[in-house]
Tab-separated table of C-alpha atoms in Angstrom:
chain	number	residue	atom	x	y	z
A	1015	MET	CA	95.972	136.819	101.555
A	1016	ARG	CA	94.509	135.225	98.858
A	1017	VAL	CA	90.917	134.959	98.556
A	1018	SER	CA	88.308	134.632	95.754
A	1019	SER	CA	85.123	136.744	95.272
A	1020	GLN	CA	83.176	133.438	97.328
A	1021	GLY	CA	85.038	134.271	100.514
A	1022	VAL	CA	86.784	130.536	99.426
A	1023	THR	CA	90.507	130.516	98.746
A	1024	VAL	CA	91.134	127.718	96.262
A	1025	VAL	CA	94.033	125.614	96.584
A	1026	ALA	CA	95.056	123.582	93.402
A	1027	LEU	CA	97.087	120.418	94.570
A	1028	LEU	CA	98.770	119.582	90.286
A	1029	ALA	CA	100.164	116.314	90.785
A	1030	ASP	CA	102.086	113.580	88.790
A	1031	PRO	CA	100.649	111.138	87.569
A	1032	ASP	CA	100.820	107.677	90.557
A	1033	ALA	CA	102.080	107.752	93.388
A	1034	PRO	CA	101.810	111.779	94.273
A	1035	THR	CA	98.287	111.549	92.988
A	1036	GLU	CA	97.079	109.312	95.387
A	1037	ILE	CA	98.947	110.519	97.752
A	1038	ALA	CA	97.285	114.439	97.304
A	1039	GLN	CA	93.570	112.502	96.792
A	1040	ARG	CA	94.068	111.413	100.086
A	1041	MET	CA	95.368	114.550	101.958
A	1042	ALA	CA	92.683	116.328	99.551
A	1043	ARG	CA	89.625	114.338	102.422
A	1044	MET	CA	91.361	116.781	105.232
A	1045	LEU	CA	92.946	119.269	104.280
A	1046	PRO	CA	90.024	121.521	103.984
A	1047	ASP	CA	88.828	121.428	107.218
A	1048	ARG	CA	92.078	121.097	108.765
A	1049	LEU	CA	93.506	124.621	106.565
A	1050	ALA	CA	90.042	126.125	107.987
A	1051	ASP	CA	90.825	125.384	111.778
A	1052	ARG	CA	94.462	126.297	111.815
A	1053	SER	CA	93.449	129.877	110.030
A	1054	GLY	CA	91.045	130.471	112.860
A	1055	PRO	CA	87.296	131.863	112.707
A	1056	GLY	CA	85.683	132.644	109.017
A	1057	ARG	CA	88.289	131.231	106.517
A	1058	ARG	CA	87.386	128.556	104.004
A	1059	PHE	CA	89.605	126.274	101.946
A	1060	ASP	CA	88.222	124.651	99.426
A	1061	VAL	CA	90.604	121.197	97.909
A	1062	GLU	CA	90.958	120.387	94.247
A	1063	VAL	CA	93.096	117.392	92.747
A	1064	VAL	CA	94.789	117.760	89.316
A	1065	SER	CA	96.317	114.571	87.902
A	1066	GLU	CA	99.415	116.070	85.259
A	1067	PRO	CA	102.567	115.391	84.229
A	1068	PHE	CA	104.115	118.962	84.475
A	1069	THR	CA	107.617	117.220	85.008
A	1070	ALA	CA	107.707	115.581	81.487
A	1071	GLY	CA	111.257	116.164	79.813
A	1072	THR	CA	113.064	118.133	82.830
A	1073	GLU	CA	114.058	119.335	86.120
A	1074	ASP	CA	115.115	122.390	86.049
A	1075	LEU	CA	113.380	124.137	88.311
A	1076	SER	CA	112.399	127.382	86.554
A	1077	THR	CA	111.050	125.637	83.778
A	1078	LEU	CA	109.046	123.385	86.343
A	1079	THR	CA	107.742	126.992	87.789
A	1080	ARG	CA	106.835	128.640	84.369
A	1081	ARG	CA	104.438	124.978	83.934
A	1082	ILE	CA	103.640	125.482	87.210
A	1083	MET	CA	102.594	129.370	86.339
A	1084	ASP	CA	100.856	128.937	83.048
A	1085	ARG	CA	99.025	126.301	84.231
A	1086	ALA	CA	97.607	128.527	87.154
A	1087	ARG	CA	97.121	131.556	84.692
A	1088	ALA	CA	94.861	128.994	82.746
A	1089	GLU	CA	92.489	128.284	86.598
A	1090	SER	CA	90.317	129.886	89.001
A	1091	TRP	CA	92.544	128.914	91.299
A	1092	ASP	CA	93.814	131.394	94.334
A	1093	ILE	CA	96.528	128.873	95.518
A	1094	ILE	CA	98.647	125.883	93.739
A	1095	VAL	CA	100.807	123.391	95.181
A	1096	ALA	CA	102.511	120.884	92.616
A	1097	LEU	CA	103.821	117.397	94.301
A	1098	THR	CA	106.461	115.588	92.206
A	1099	ASP	CA	108.118	112.305	93.029
A	1100	LEU	CA	111.832	113.498	90.905
A	1101	PRO	CA	114.124	114.322	93.223
A	1102	LEU	CA	115.123	117.891	92.510
A	1103	HIS	CA	118.504	120.548	93.004
A	1104	SER	CA	119.047	123.885	93.487
A	1105	HIS	CA	122.472	125.278	94.008
A	1106	GLY	CA	123.996	122.318	94.290
A	1107	ARG	CA	121.202	120.781	97.603
A	1108	LYS	CA	118.209	118.697	97.338
A	1109	LEU	CA	115.408	120.823	96.919
A	1110	VAL	CA	112.040	120.775	99.515
A	1111	VAL	CA	110.452	122.946	98.819
A	1112	ASP	CA	109.839	126.542	96.607
A	1113	LEU	CA	107.481	128.697	97.570
A	1114	SER	CA	106.305	132.073	95.608
A	1115	HIS	CA	103.909	133.932	97.058
A	1116	GLU	CA	103.495	136.913	94.799
A	1117	HIS	CA	102.311	134.181	92.416
A	1118	GLY	CA	101.050	131.742	95.255
A	1119	LEU	CA	102.753	128.798	94.227
A	1120	ALA	CA	104.763	125.860	95.979
A	1121	LEU	CA	106.770	122.844	94.874
A	1122	LEU	CA	107.217	120.129	96.950
A	1123	SER	CA	109.841	117.322	95.238
A	1124	LEU	CA	108.376	114.113	97.808
A	1125	PRO	CA	111.888	112.405	98.535
A	1126	THR	CA	112.866	115.341	100.421
A	1127	LEU	CA	110.478	113.664	102.542
A	1128	GLY	CA	111.558	110.997	103.527
A	1129	GLY	CA	110.838	106.999	103.108
A	1130	PHE	CA	108.702	106.918	106.130
A	1131	ARG	CA	105.363	108.866	106.863
A	1132	LEU	CA	105.932	110.045	103.939
A	1133	GLN	CA	102.114	110.122	103.338
A	1134	THR	CA	102.183	112.407	106.816
A	1135	ARG	CA	104.695	114.107	106.119
A	1136	ALA	CA	103.401	115.673	102.679
A	1137	ARG	CA	100.164	116.885	104.178
A	1138	GLN	CA	102.401	118.575	106.939
A	1139	ALA	CA	103.961	120.152	104.856
A	1140	VAL	CA	101.407	120.881	102.528
A	1141	GLU	CA	99.431	122.334	104.775
A	1142	GLU	CA	101.945	124.995	106.307
A	1143	ALA	CA	102.829	125.744	102.544
A	1144	VAL	CA	99.076	126.487	101.527
A	1145	LEU	CA	98.998	128.773	105.119
A	1146	SER	CA	101.928	130.285	104.614
A	1147	LEU	CA	100.710	131.583	100.962
A	1148	ALA	CA	97.424	132.087	102.171
A	1149	GLY	CA	98.611	134.219	105.053
A	1150	PRO	CA	99.441	137.933	105.420
A	1151	ARG	CA	102.727	138.902	103.505
A	1152	ALA	CA	104.735	141.767	104.441
A	1153	THR	CA	106.820	143.230	101.888
A	1154	GLY	CA	111.305	141.833	101.816
A	1155	PRO	CA	114.193	144.490	101.235
A	1156	GLY	CA	113.714	144.259	97.800
A	1157	GLY	CA	110.370	145.305	97.492
A	1158	SER	CA	109.478	141.425	96.842
A	1159	SER	CA	106.531	139.986	99.340
A	1160	GLU	CA	107.474	137.694	101.811
A	1161	GLY	CA	105.478	134.906	103.730
A	1162	ARG	CA	105.964	133.613	107.203
A	1163	PRO	CA	108.472	130.796	107.496
A	1164	LEU	CA	106.736	127.317	107.600
A	1165	ARG	CA	106.499	125.531	111.187
A	1166	GLY	CA	106.041	121.910	111.326
A	1167	PRO	CA	107.738	119.214	110.252
A	1168	PHE	CA	110.721	121.934	108.400
A	1169	THR	CA	111.517	123.652	111.969
A	1170	GLY	CA	112.206	119.658	113.659
A	1171	ARG	CA	115.398	119.398	115.586
A	1172	LEU	CA	116.329	116.409	114.183
A	1173	ALA	CA	114.674	117.223	110.580
A	1174	PRO	CA	117.625	118.068	108.220
A	1175	ILE	CA	115.438	120.596	105.831
A	1176	HIS	CA	116.911	123.975	106.578
A	1177	PRO	CA	116.300	127.465	104.362
A	1178	GLY	CA	118.364	127.739	101.369
A	1179	GLN	CA	119.759	130.473	98.871
A	1180	VAL	CA	117.509	131.733	96.496
A	1181	GLY	CA	118.707	133.728	93.512
A	1182	GLU	CA	117.477	137.179	92.509
A	1183	GLU	CA	116.530	135.922	88.888
A	1184	GLU	CA	114.186	133.788	90.326
A	1185	ILE	CA	110.549	133.116	90.747
A	1186	ALA	CA	110.488	131.509	93.878
A	1187	ASP	CA	110.940	133.684	97.619
A	1188	LEU	CA	111.224	131.123	100.422
A	1189	ARG	CA	113.292	127.875	99.617
A	1190	TYR	CA	113.837	124.811	102.210
A	1191	VAL	CA	116.537	121.691	101.257
A	1192	VAL	CA	118.313	119.251	103.125
A	1193	THR	CA	121.124	119.195	103.609
A	1194	GLY	CA	124.260	117.068	105.466
A	1195	PRO	CA	124.803	113.075	105.779
A	1196	ARG	CA	121.219	112.825	107.163
A	1197	GLY	CA	119.211	114.192	104.878
A	1198	TYR	CA	121.585	112.523	101.987
A	1199	LEU	CA	119.919	108.850	103.526
A	1200	ARG	CA	116.411	110.678	104.433
A	1201	VAL	CA	116.176	111.432	99.832
A	1202	LEU	CA	118.095	108.137	99.465
A	1203	LEU	CA	114.983	106.571	101.425
A	1204	GLY	CA	112.120	108.841	99.656
A	1205	MET	CA	113.664	107.919	96.093
A	1206	VAL	CA	113.650	104.261	96.352
A	1207	ARG	CA	110.031	104.710	98.377
A	1208	ALA	CA	109.019	106.391	95.131
A	1209	ASN	CA	109.896	103.221	92.967
A	1210	ARG	CA	108.000	101.172	95.304
A	1211	PRO	CA	111.151	98.292	95.003
A	1212	TRP	CA	108.306	95.974	95.710
A	1213	ARG	CA	106.801	95.937	92.419
A	1214	LEU	CA	110.521	94.065	91.153
A	1215	VAL	CA	109.634	90.662	91.715
A	1216	PRO	CA	105.498	90.200	90.333
A	1217	GLY	CA	107.201	92.932	87.710
A	1218	LEU	CA	109.993	90.664	86.389
A	1219	SER	CA	108.047	87.373	85.053
A	1220	LYS	CA	110.672	85.663	82.841
A	1221	ALA	CA	112.824	86.054	85.732
A	1222	LEU	CA	110.491	84.667	88.294
A	1223	ALA	CA	109.706	81.939	86.379
A	1224	ALA	CA	112.926	80.926	85.659
A	1225	ALA	CA	113.652	80.532	89.718
A	1226	LEU	CA	110.493	78.948	90.951
A	1227	ALA	CA	111.348	76.197	87.833
A	1228	THR	CA	115.530	75.971	89.549
A	1229	GLY	CA	114.460	75.907	92.443
A	1230	ALA	CA	111.382	72.990	91.673
A	1231	VAL	CA	114.431	70.734	90.105
A	1232	ALA	CA	116.618	71.365	92.636
A	1233	THR	CA	114.691	70.407	96.168
A	1234	VAL	CA	114.314	66.766	94.382
A	1235	ASN	CA	118.209	66.912	93.025
A	1236	SER	CA	119.919	64.883	96.324
A	1237	THR	CA	123.319	66.089	94.702
A	1238	ILE	CA	122.015	69.388	96.579
A	1239	TRP	CA	120.630	67.486	99.468
A	1240	ASN	CA	124.502	66.631	99.906
A	1241	LEU	CA	125.198	69.445	99.531
A	1242	ALA	CA	123.061	71.787	101.675
A	1243	THR	CA	123.249	68.577	104.354
A	1244	TYR	CA	126.962	68.970	104.772
A	1245	LEU	CA	127.975	72.765	104.139
A	1246	SER	CA	128.399	74.470	106.423
A	1247	THR	CA	126.459	77.837	108.056
A	1248	PRO	CA	129.284	80.361	106.491
A	1249	ARG	CA	129.223	78.810	103.204
A	1250	LEU	CA	125.329	79.035	103.273
A	1251	VAL	CA	125.220	82.553	104.423
A	1252	ILE	CA	127.912	83.030	101.611
A	1253	ALA	CA	125.684	81.101	98.406
A	1254	MET	CA	122.664	83.571	99.893
A	1255	VAL	CA	125.044	86.610	99.379
A	1256	GLY	CA	126.299	85.663	96.692
A	1257	SER	CA	123.340	84.731	94.894
A	1258	VAL	CA	121.631	88.300	96.015
A	1259	ALA	CA	124.631	90.115	94.892
A	1260	LEU	CA	124.936	88.044	91.587
A	1261	MET	CA	120.831	88.856	90.727
A	1262	ILE	CA	121.008	92.265	91.764
A	1263	GLY	CA	124.276	92.899	89.589
A	1264	TRP	CA	123.401	91.067	86.484
A	1265	LEU	CA	120.156	93.278	86.558
A	1266	ILE	CA	121.759	96.302	86.462
A	1267	VAL	CA	124.386	95.834	84.060
A	1268	ASP	CA	121.926	93.660	81.854
A	1269	ALA	CA	119.165	96.300	81.806
A	1270	ASN	CA	121.827	99.704	82.058
A	1271	LEU	CA	120.376	100.932	84.920
A	1272	TRP	CA	123.469	102.839	85.659
A	1273	HIS	CA	123.447	106.044	85.996
A	1274	ARG	CA	126.371	108.223	83.740
A	1275	SER	CA	127.085	111.851	84.021
A	1276	ASP	CA	128.763	113.190	81.106
A	1277	GLU	CA	129.158	116.387	83.485
A	1278	VAL	CA	132.901	116.676	85.254
A	1279	SER	CA	131.469	118.996	88.289
A	1280	PRO	CA	130.741	117.492	91.838
A	1281	GLU	CA	127.672	118.659	91.688
A	1282	ALA	CA	126.746	116.170	88.942
A	1283	ARG	CA	129.325	113.466	90.668
A	1284	LYS	CA	127.313	113.998	93.275
A	1285	ARG	CA	123.155	113.737	91.503
A	1286	ALA	CA	124.693	110.395	89.578
A	1287	ALA	CA	126.172	108.545	92.931
A	1288	LEU	CA	122.573	109.204	94.496
A	1289	TYR	CA	120.450	108.008	91.777
A	1290	ASN	CA	122.740	105.092	90.902
A	1291	ALA	CA	122.187	104.308	95.114
A	1292	SER	CA	118.880	104.384	95.003
A	1293	THR	CA	118.547	101.903	92.379
A	1294	VAL	CA	121.089	99.608	93.666
A	1295	VAL	CA	118.717	99.957	96.931
A	1296	THR	CA	115.381	99.815	95.185
A	1297	VAL	CA	116.765	96.643	93.412
A	1298	GLY	CA	118.269	94.314	96.774
A	1299	ILE	CA	115.708	95.159	98.551
A	1300	GLY	CA	113.490	93.727	95.405
A	1301	VAL	CA	116.266	91.158	95.092
A	1302	ILE	CA	115.783	90.455	99.047
A	1303	VAL	CA	112.803	89.765	98.799
A	1304	CYS	CA	112.495	87.748	95.729
A	1305	TYR	CA	114.743	85.973	97.771
A	1306	ALA	CA	112.174	85.187	100.864
A	1307	GLY	CA	109.640	84.190	98.529
A	1308	LEU	CA	111.702	81.447	96.962
A	1309	MET	CA	112.790	80.350	100.182
A	1310	LEU	CA	109.213	79.638	101.856
A	1311	ILE	CA	108.100	78.379	98.466
A	1312	SER	CA	111.518	75.833	98.407
A	1313	LEU	CA	110.083	75.252	102.018
A	1314	VAL	CA	106.529	74.383	101.138
A	1315	TRP	CA	107.235	72.187	97.825
A	1316	ALA	CA	110.141	70.129	100.161
A	1317	LEU	CA	107.322	69.041	102.738
A	1318	PHE	CA	105.228	68.219	100.352
A	1319	ILE	CA	107.670	66.342	97.940
A	1320	LEU	CA	110.335	65.026	99.794
A	1321	ASN	CA	109.798	61.153	101.143
A	1322	ASP	CA	111.893	60.842	104.531
A	1323	ARG	CA	113.614	57.240	103.584
A	1324	VAL	CA	114.914	58.347	100.370
A	1325	PHE	CA	116.700	61.428	102.172
A	1326	ALA	CA	117.833	59.855	104.811
A	1327	SER	CA	119.275	57.111	102.343
A	1328	THR	CA	120.686	59.669	100.372
A	1329	THR	CA	122.715	62.017	103.060
A	1330	ARG	CA	122.659	59.570	106.230
A	1331	THR	CA	121.426	62.638	108.373
A	1332	PRO	CA	116.872	62.331	109.153
A	1333	LEU	CA	115.136	64.963	107.788
A	1334	ASP	CA	114.640	66.649	110.061
A	1335	ALA	CA	113.386	70.301	110.719
A	1336	ALA	CA	116.582	71.687	110.563
A	1337	ALA	CA	117.038	69.104	106.750
A	1338	TYR	CA	114.220	71.459	105.825
A	1339	TRP	CA	115.725	74.512	106.604
A	1340	THR	CA	119.047	74.381	105.224
A	1341	LEU	CA	117.731	72.399	102.544
A	1342	SER	CA	115.087	75.344	100.941
A	1343	TRP	CA	117.892	77.651	102.185
A	1344	PHE	CA	120.440	76.087	99.755
A	1345	VAL	CA	117.633	76.087	96.889
A	1346	ALA	CA	116.621	79.340	97.579
A	1347	SER	CA	120.579	80.209	96.651
A	1348	VAL	CA	120.065	78.454	93.945
A	1349	ALA	CA	116.771	79.865	92.371
A	1350	THR	CA	117.971	83.192	93.239
A	1351	VAL	CA	120.541	82.164	89.872
A	1352	GLY	CA	118.419	80.473	87.816
A	1353	GLY	CA	116.048	83.656	88.554
A	1354	ALA	CA	118.939	86.029	87.198
A	1355	LEU	CA	119.821	84.116	84.494
A	1356	GLY	CA	116.233	84.008	83.347
A	1357	SER	CA	116.513	87.691	83.577
A	1358	GLY	CA	117.802	88.220	80.793
A	1359	LEU	CA	114.924	87.001	78.566
A	1360	GLU	CA	112.854	90.128	80.140
A	1361	SER	CA	113.140	93.277	77.654
A	1362	ASP	CA	114.946	96.485	79.749
A	1363	GLU	CA	111.945	97.879	79.317
A	1364	ALA	CA	110.272	95.681	80.984
A	1365	ILE	CA	112.950	96.227	83.730
A	1366	ARG	CA	112.834	99.720	84.257
A	1367	ALA	CA	109.117	99.060	84.310
A	1368	ALA	CA	109.237	96.892	87.786
A	1369	ALA	CA	112.247	99.377	89.330
A	1370	TYR	CA	111.507	102.793	88.859
A	1371	SER	CA	108.386	105.162	88.812
A	1372	LYS	CA	107.198	106.918	85.880
A	1373	ARG	CA	109.098	109.648	86.731
A	1374	GLU	CA	112.252	108.305	86.905
A	1375	GLN	CA	111.670	105.858	83.914
A	1376	GLU	CA	111.249	109.439	81.599
A	1377	ARG	CA	113.882	111.463	83.095
A	1378	ARG	CA	116.038	108.126	82.414
A	1379	SER	CA	114.738	107.691	79.208
A	1380	MET	CA	115.888	111.424	78.465
A	1381	LEU	CA	118.753	110.699	79.538
A	1382	GLN	CA	119.136	108.136	77.252
A	1383	ASP	CA	118.244	110.342	74.175
A	1384	ASP	CA	120.637	113.166	75.367
A	1385	HIS	CA	123.108	110.499	74.620
A	1386	GLY	CA	122.086	108.733	71.449
A	1387	ASP	CA	121.623	112.166	70.594
């Protein structure tokens, strides 16, 4: 049982900058009381949050573990729990958490907790890790320290989380990984959330300006009026899907967002497929949000600028609610194509900054540097 000389167990949350630090800071407010309640009378906990990019330049578990150990040695912490928004892998599996009871450390990969209720799941995972590290330890068959298995989100019937393989030379003595299709989907959603796809639209200012300008001009164009009036619903759907797909493809290709692995192992291919799937979903959500915004702006602009008599004389149909709807729908598709062309004015760095978290940007930059060498 880890307790400092003052009778208080000092817990450090070592978090990567951005989202992991925000999550750590929010949970740090309630962790001391929750840990004390679950540990029984007489136990006290002090929680500190340290924001450092401890994953910079590597995804190797042994390297990350050594960095965490070195950081802990410089402080008077009893337990250290590291949080990162990078997806980590171990023996072909996607890592949820690594624990070393001997060294009082845990490493938690947030994407494996999924894209929903992340704050709650992360807090539960940290609580379980701390209680396991702070609790009494037994000696395993090989003479290693062993703590109690984790509970809570790690043992739910529906959770695709299972104990993972730990090598003899590894520092960790307890590991949990996600497996199966549901585990893959959970990690994918977690990676997409870490990328914060809703930031894509404001992050691409030039593309957004081009889309808005295209939409404004298209709204007052009589040819667009006639097309929107006489196009069938299936064709409007095709125009929408085509414009969104064009925007997604253009952003990925133009900014070189597609991940290519030089390794030929099945594990490397699966990892590349996961990264590319997260890219497509992230950019796709951002483009769909952009499309919906363009549609709303086009509708407001049409309500303000269009004259019903001019529209009726040109299209020979009344300017009613259905006409406003179909015109705004079609204009959003045209404007999205204009935005795709305008995105070519954005730098690759600006697009990556809008599409990825800082950790993912650093990871991809490191890969590009390795390919360049």
